[in-house]
Structures are given as structure tokens and as C-alpha cells.
Coordinates of C-alpha atoms in Angstrom, one line a residue:
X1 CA 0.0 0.0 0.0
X2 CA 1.3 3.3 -1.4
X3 CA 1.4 6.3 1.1
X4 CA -1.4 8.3 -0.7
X5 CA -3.6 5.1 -0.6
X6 CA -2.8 5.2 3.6
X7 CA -3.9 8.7 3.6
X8 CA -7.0 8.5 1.6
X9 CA -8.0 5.1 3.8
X10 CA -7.5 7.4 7.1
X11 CA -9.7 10.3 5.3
X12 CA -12.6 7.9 4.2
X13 CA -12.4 6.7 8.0
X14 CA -12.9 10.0 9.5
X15 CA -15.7 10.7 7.5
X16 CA -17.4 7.3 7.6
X17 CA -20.1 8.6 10.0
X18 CA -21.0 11.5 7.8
X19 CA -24.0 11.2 6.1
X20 CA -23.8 11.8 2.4
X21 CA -26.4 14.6 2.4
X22 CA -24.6 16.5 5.1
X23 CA -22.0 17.8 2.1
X24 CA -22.7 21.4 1.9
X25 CA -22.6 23.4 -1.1
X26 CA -20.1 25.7 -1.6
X27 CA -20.7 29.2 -0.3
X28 CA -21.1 32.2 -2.2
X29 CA -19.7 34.4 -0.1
X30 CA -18.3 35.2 4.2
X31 CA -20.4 33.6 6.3
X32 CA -21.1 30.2 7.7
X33 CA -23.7 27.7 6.2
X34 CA -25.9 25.9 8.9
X35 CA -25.8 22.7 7.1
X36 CA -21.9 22.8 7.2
X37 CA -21.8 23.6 10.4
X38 CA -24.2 20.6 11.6
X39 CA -22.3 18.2 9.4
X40 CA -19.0 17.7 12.0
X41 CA -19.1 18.0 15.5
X42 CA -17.0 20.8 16.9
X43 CA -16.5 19.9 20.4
X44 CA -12.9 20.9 20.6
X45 CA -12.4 23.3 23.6
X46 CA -12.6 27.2 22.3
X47 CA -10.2 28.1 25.0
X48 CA -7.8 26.4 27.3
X49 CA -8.6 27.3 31.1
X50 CA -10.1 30.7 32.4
X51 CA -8.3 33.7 31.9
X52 CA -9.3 37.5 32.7
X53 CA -9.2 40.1 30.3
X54 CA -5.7 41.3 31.9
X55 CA -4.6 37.9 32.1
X56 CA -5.3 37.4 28.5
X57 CA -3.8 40.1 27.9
X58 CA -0.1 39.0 29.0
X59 CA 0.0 35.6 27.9
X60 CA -0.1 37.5 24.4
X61 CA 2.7 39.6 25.6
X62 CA 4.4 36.4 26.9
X63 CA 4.1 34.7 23.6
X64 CA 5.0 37.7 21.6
X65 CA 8.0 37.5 23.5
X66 CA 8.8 34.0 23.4
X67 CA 8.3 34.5 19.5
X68 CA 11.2 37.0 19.4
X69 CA 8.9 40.3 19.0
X70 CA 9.9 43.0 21.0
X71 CA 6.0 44.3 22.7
X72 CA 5.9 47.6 24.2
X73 CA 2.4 48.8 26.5
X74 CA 1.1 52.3 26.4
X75 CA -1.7 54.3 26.8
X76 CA -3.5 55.8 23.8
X77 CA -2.4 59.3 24.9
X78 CA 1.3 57.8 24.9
X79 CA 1.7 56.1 21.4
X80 CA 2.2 58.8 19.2
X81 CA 5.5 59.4 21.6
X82 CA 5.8 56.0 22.0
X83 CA 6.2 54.9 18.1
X84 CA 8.4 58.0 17.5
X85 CA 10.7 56.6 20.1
X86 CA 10.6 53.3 18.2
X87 CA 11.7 54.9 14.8
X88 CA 14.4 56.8 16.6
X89 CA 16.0 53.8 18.6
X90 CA 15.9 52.2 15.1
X91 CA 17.3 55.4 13.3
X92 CA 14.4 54.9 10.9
X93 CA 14.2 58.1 8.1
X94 CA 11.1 56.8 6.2
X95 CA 8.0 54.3 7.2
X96 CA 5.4 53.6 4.9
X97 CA 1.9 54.3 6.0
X98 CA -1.2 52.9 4.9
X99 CA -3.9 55.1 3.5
X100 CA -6.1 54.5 7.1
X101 CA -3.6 54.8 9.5
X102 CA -4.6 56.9 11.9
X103 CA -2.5 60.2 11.3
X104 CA -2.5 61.3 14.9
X105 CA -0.2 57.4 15.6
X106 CA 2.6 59.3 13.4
X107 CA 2.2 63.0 14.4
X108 CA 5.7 63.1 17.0
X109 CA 8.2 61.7 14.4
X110 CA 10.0 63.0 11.9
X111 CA 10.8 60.2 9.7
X112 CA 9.1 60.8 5.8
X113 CA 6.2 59.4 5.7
X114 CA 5.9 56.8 2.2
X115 CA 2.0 56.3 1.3
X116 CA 1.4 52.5 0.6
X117 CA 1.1 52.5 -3.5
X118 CA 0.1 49.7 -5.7
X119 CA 2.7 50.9 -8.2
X120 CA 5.9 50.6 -5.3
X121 CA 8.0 47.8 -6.4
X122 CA 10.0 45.2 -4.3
X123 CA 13.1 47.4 -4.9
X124 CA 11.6 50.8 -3.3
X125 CA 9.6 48.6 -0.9
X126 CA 13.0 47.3 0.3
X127 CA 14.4 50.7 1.0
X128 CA 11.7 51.6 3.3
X129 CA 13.0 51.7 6.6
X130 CA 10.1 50.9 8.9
X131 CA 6.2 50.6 8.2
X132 CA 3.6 50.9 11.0
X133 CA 0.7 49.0 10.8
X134 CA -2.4 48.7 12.8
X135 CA -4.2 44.2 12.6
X136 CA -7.7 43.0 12.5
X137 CA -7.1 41.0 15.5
X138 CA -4.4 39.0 18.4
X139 CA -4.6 35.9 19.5
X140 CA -3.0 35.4 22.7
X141 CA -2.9 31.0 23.3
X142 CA -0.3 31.1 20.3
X143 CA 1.0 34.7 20.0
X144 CA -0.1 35.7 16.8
X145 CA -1.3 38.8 15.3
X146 CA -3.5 39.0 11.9
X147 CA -4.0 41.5 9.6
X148 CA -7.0 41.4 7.0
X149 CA -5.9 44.1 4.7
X150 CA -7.8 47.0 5.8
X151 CA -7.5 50.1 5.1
X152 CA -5.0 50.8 8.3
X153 CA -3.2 47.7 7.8
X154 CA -2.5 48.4 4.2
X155 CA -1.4 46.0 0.9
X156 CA 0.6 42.2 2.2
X157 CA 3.5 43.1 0.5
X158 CA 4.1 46.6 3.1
X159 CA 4.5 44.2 6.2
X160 CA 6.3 41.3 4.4
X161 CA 9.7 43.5 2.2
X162 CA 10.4 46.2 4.9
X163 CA 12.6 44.9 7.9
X164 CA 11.1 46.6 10.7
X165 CA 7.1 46.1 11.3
X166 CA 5.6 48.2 14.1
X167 CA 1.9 46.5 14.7
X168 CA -0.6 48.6 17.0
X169 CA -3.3 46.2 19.3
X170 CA -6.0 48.1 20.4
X171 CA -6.3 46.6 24.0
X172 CA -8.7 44.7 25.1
X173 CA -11.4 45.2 21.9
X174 CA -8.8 43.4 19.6
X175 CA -7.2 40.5 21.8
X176 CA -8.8 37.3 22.0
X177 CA -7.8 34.1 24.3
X178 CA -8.2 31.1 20.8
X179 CA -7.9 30.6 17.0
X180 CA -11.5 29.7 16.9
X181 CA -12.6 33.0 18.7
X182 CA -10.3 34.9 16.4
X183 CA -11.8 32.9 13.0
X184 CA -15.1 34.2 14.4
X185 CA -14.3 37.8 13.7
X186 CA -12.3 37.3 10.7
X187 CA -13.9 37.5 7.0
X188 CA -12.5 34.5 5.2
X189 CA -12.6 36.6 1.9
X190 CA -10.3 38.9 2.9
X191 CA -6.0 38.3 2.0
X192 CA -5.9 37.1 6.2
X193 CA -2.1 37.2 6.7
X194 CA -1.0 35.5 10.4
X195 CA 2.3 36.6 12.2
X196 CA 4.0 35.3 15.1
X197 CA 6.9 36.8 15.5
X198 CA 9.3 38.5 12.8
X199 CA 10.4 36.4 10.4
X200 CA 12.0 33.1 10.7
X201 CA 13.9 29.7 9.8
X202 CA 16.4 27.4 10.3
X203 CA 18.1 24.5 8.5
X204 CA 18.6 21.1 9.4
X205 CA 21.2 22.1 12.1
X206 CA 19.0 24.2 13.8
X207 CA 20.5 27.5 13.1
X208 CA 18.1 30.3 12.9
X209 CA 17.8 32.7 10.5
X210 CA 15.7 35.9 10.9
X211 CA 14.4 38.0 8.1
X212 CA 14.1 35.6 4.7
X213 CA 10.6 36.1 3.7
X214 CA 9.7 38.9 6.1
X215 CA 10.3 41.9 8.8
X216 CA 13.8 41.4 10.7
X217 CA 12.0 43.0 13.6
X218 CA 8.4 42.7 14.8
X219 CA 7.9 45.6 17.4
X220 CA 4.3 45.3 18.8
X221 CA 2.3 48.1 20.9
X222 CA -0.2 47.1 23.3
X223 CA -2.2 50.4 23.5
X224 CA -5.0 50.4 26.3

């Protein structure tokens, strides 16, 4: 027996107590189909233990951490200072903006601001010295922060060429404890992009390697 045969024999036996006529039809559009959602039990535990809304709160600066992003907490009175400092430390001259950012986040630095423009290539993307980005929402169990594409979180390609990433959380609204509770406020139509951490890999002797197919550095502001 062939591998693929294995694999489709353990596939056919998950699904041998689904009923034919609980296939669903393919949806049009965002948005969950009752039938689909009836066809497979989802038992699987949304969340794993009791947390409050503070204590959620730092296991996603704990695994930020533990991914290698640098998290910094502020008030929204302080993150216009506290993002200039950012730039600064980082001796950044430009940082790409998307068209929604909010213009007051940028209003105590003087780097250039660079609008987000479908015409940039890689090249000028790569010359940009920081982009600052707002996300759609933060998952604390695994440390991950996902942007949607909005209109504050700009184009993929401004968070995956430059090498420094600065991603605002609006804290508490945006953090939630699970993947499933995140998926529940995420519009699968959207280009979802999930980060934890700056980018990363290693080779077969473990030796890590930041920055291949992403930021460098992933700073991340807590504001609340």
C-alpha cells in the first residue's frame, strides 16, 4: 500500500459517520452555512482554562515574546510618543503608511512618511526603513497577530519586504484568548495574513535565521 492510498484510507475513515447529504454546497460568499456547520461535530475546547481580560492580555505579551517580537504597552495618549521613540531607537528616516492609519499614531516623528502605493515595487519597498501598521485582531494562546488588509493595515507586501514592522493592538477590543474565537471575527474573503513573531527559519542544524521572507524585527504596541 502506497502512502497516498494510507492517507485517503484514514480520510474515508474519519468521514465514515458523515451522512452523504450533510455535504454542503459551496458558499457564495463570508459567512457560515448551517448545514456545514451541523455536518461535524466541533466539540474541541474554544479556549484552554479561564483567563481575565488582563490575564489574557499577558499571555499574548508572553508569547509575543517567546516569538522574538519585541512588545511595548502604552496608553492611547502615549503612542504617538511611543512609536516616534521606536523609529528613533531604530534610526528609521522613512516608514510607509497605509492610507487608514490613523494620522495622529505618526504626528511626534519626523521620519518621511511613504504612502502604501500599488505601483511601489519590491526594490523601493526594500528601501523603506520601517512601516507601522495597525491588525484585524491578536490571538494570545499562540501569540499571533492578523492583519486582513484593511484600510490601516494596508497592501501584504508593506509588512512582508520592509525589515522593521511596528503592529498597534487596540487593548482589550482586539485581543482574544483562541484561534477559533479569532476565525469568528475574521472575514474569510479577505487576504488574512497570520504573524508570530518576525520572520524566521532554520536548517537542518538548527541555526536560525531571521528576516528571509519577512520583517527582521516585529515591534508590537499594546495600547489600552
Amino acid at each position: 500500500m502506497s502512502s497516498r492510498e494510507r492517507i485517503l484510507g484514514r480520510v474515508r475513515r474519519a468521514l465514515a459517520d458523515v451522512r452523504q447529504d450533510d455535504t454542503p454546497p459551496v458558499p457564495e460568499g463570508p459567512g457560515r452555512d448551517p448545514q456545514y456547520e451541523q455536518a461535524v461535530p466541533r466539540d474541541y475546547l474554544r479556549e484552554h482554562g479561564e483567563r481575565s481580560v488582563a490575564e489574557t492580555v499577558d499571555l499574548l505579551a508572553e508569547n509575543l515574546a517567546d516569538y522574538r517580537a519585541i512588545v511595548h504597552r502604552c496608553t492611547a495618549a502615549d503612542l504617538a510618543a511611543t512609536i516616534a521613540g521606536m523609529l528613533a531607537a531604530r534610526g528609521a528616516k522613512t516608514v510607509l503608511v497605509p492610507p487608514g492609519l490613523e494620522p495622529e499614531w505618526l504626528s511626534a516623528t519626523d521620519a518621511e512618511r511613504i504612502p502604501d502605493r500599488a505601483e511601489s515595487t519590491p526594490h523601493e519597498l526594500d528601501r523603506i526603513d520601517s512601516v507601522v501598521t495597525a491588525c484585524a485582531v491578536a490571538v494570545a494562546e499562540t501569540g499571533t497577530i492578523v492583519l486582513d488588509g484593511s484600510a490601516d493595515q494596508g497592501r501584504r507586501r508593506i509588512t512582508l519586504v520592509p525589515d522593521h514592522h511596528i503592529c498597534v493592538v487596540r487593548v482589550p477590543e482586539q485581543v482574544v484568548s483562541s484561534v477559533p474565537q479569532a476565525l469568528e471575527r475574521l472575514d474569510p474573503a479577505r487576504p488574512l495574513t497570520w504573524i508570530s513573531g518576525p520572520s524566521a527559519t532554520s536548517d537542518i542544524e538548527l541555526d536560525r535565521v531571521e528576516g528571509v521572507h519577512g520583517p527582521r524585527t516585529l515591534e508590537v504596541v499594546l495600547v489600552g
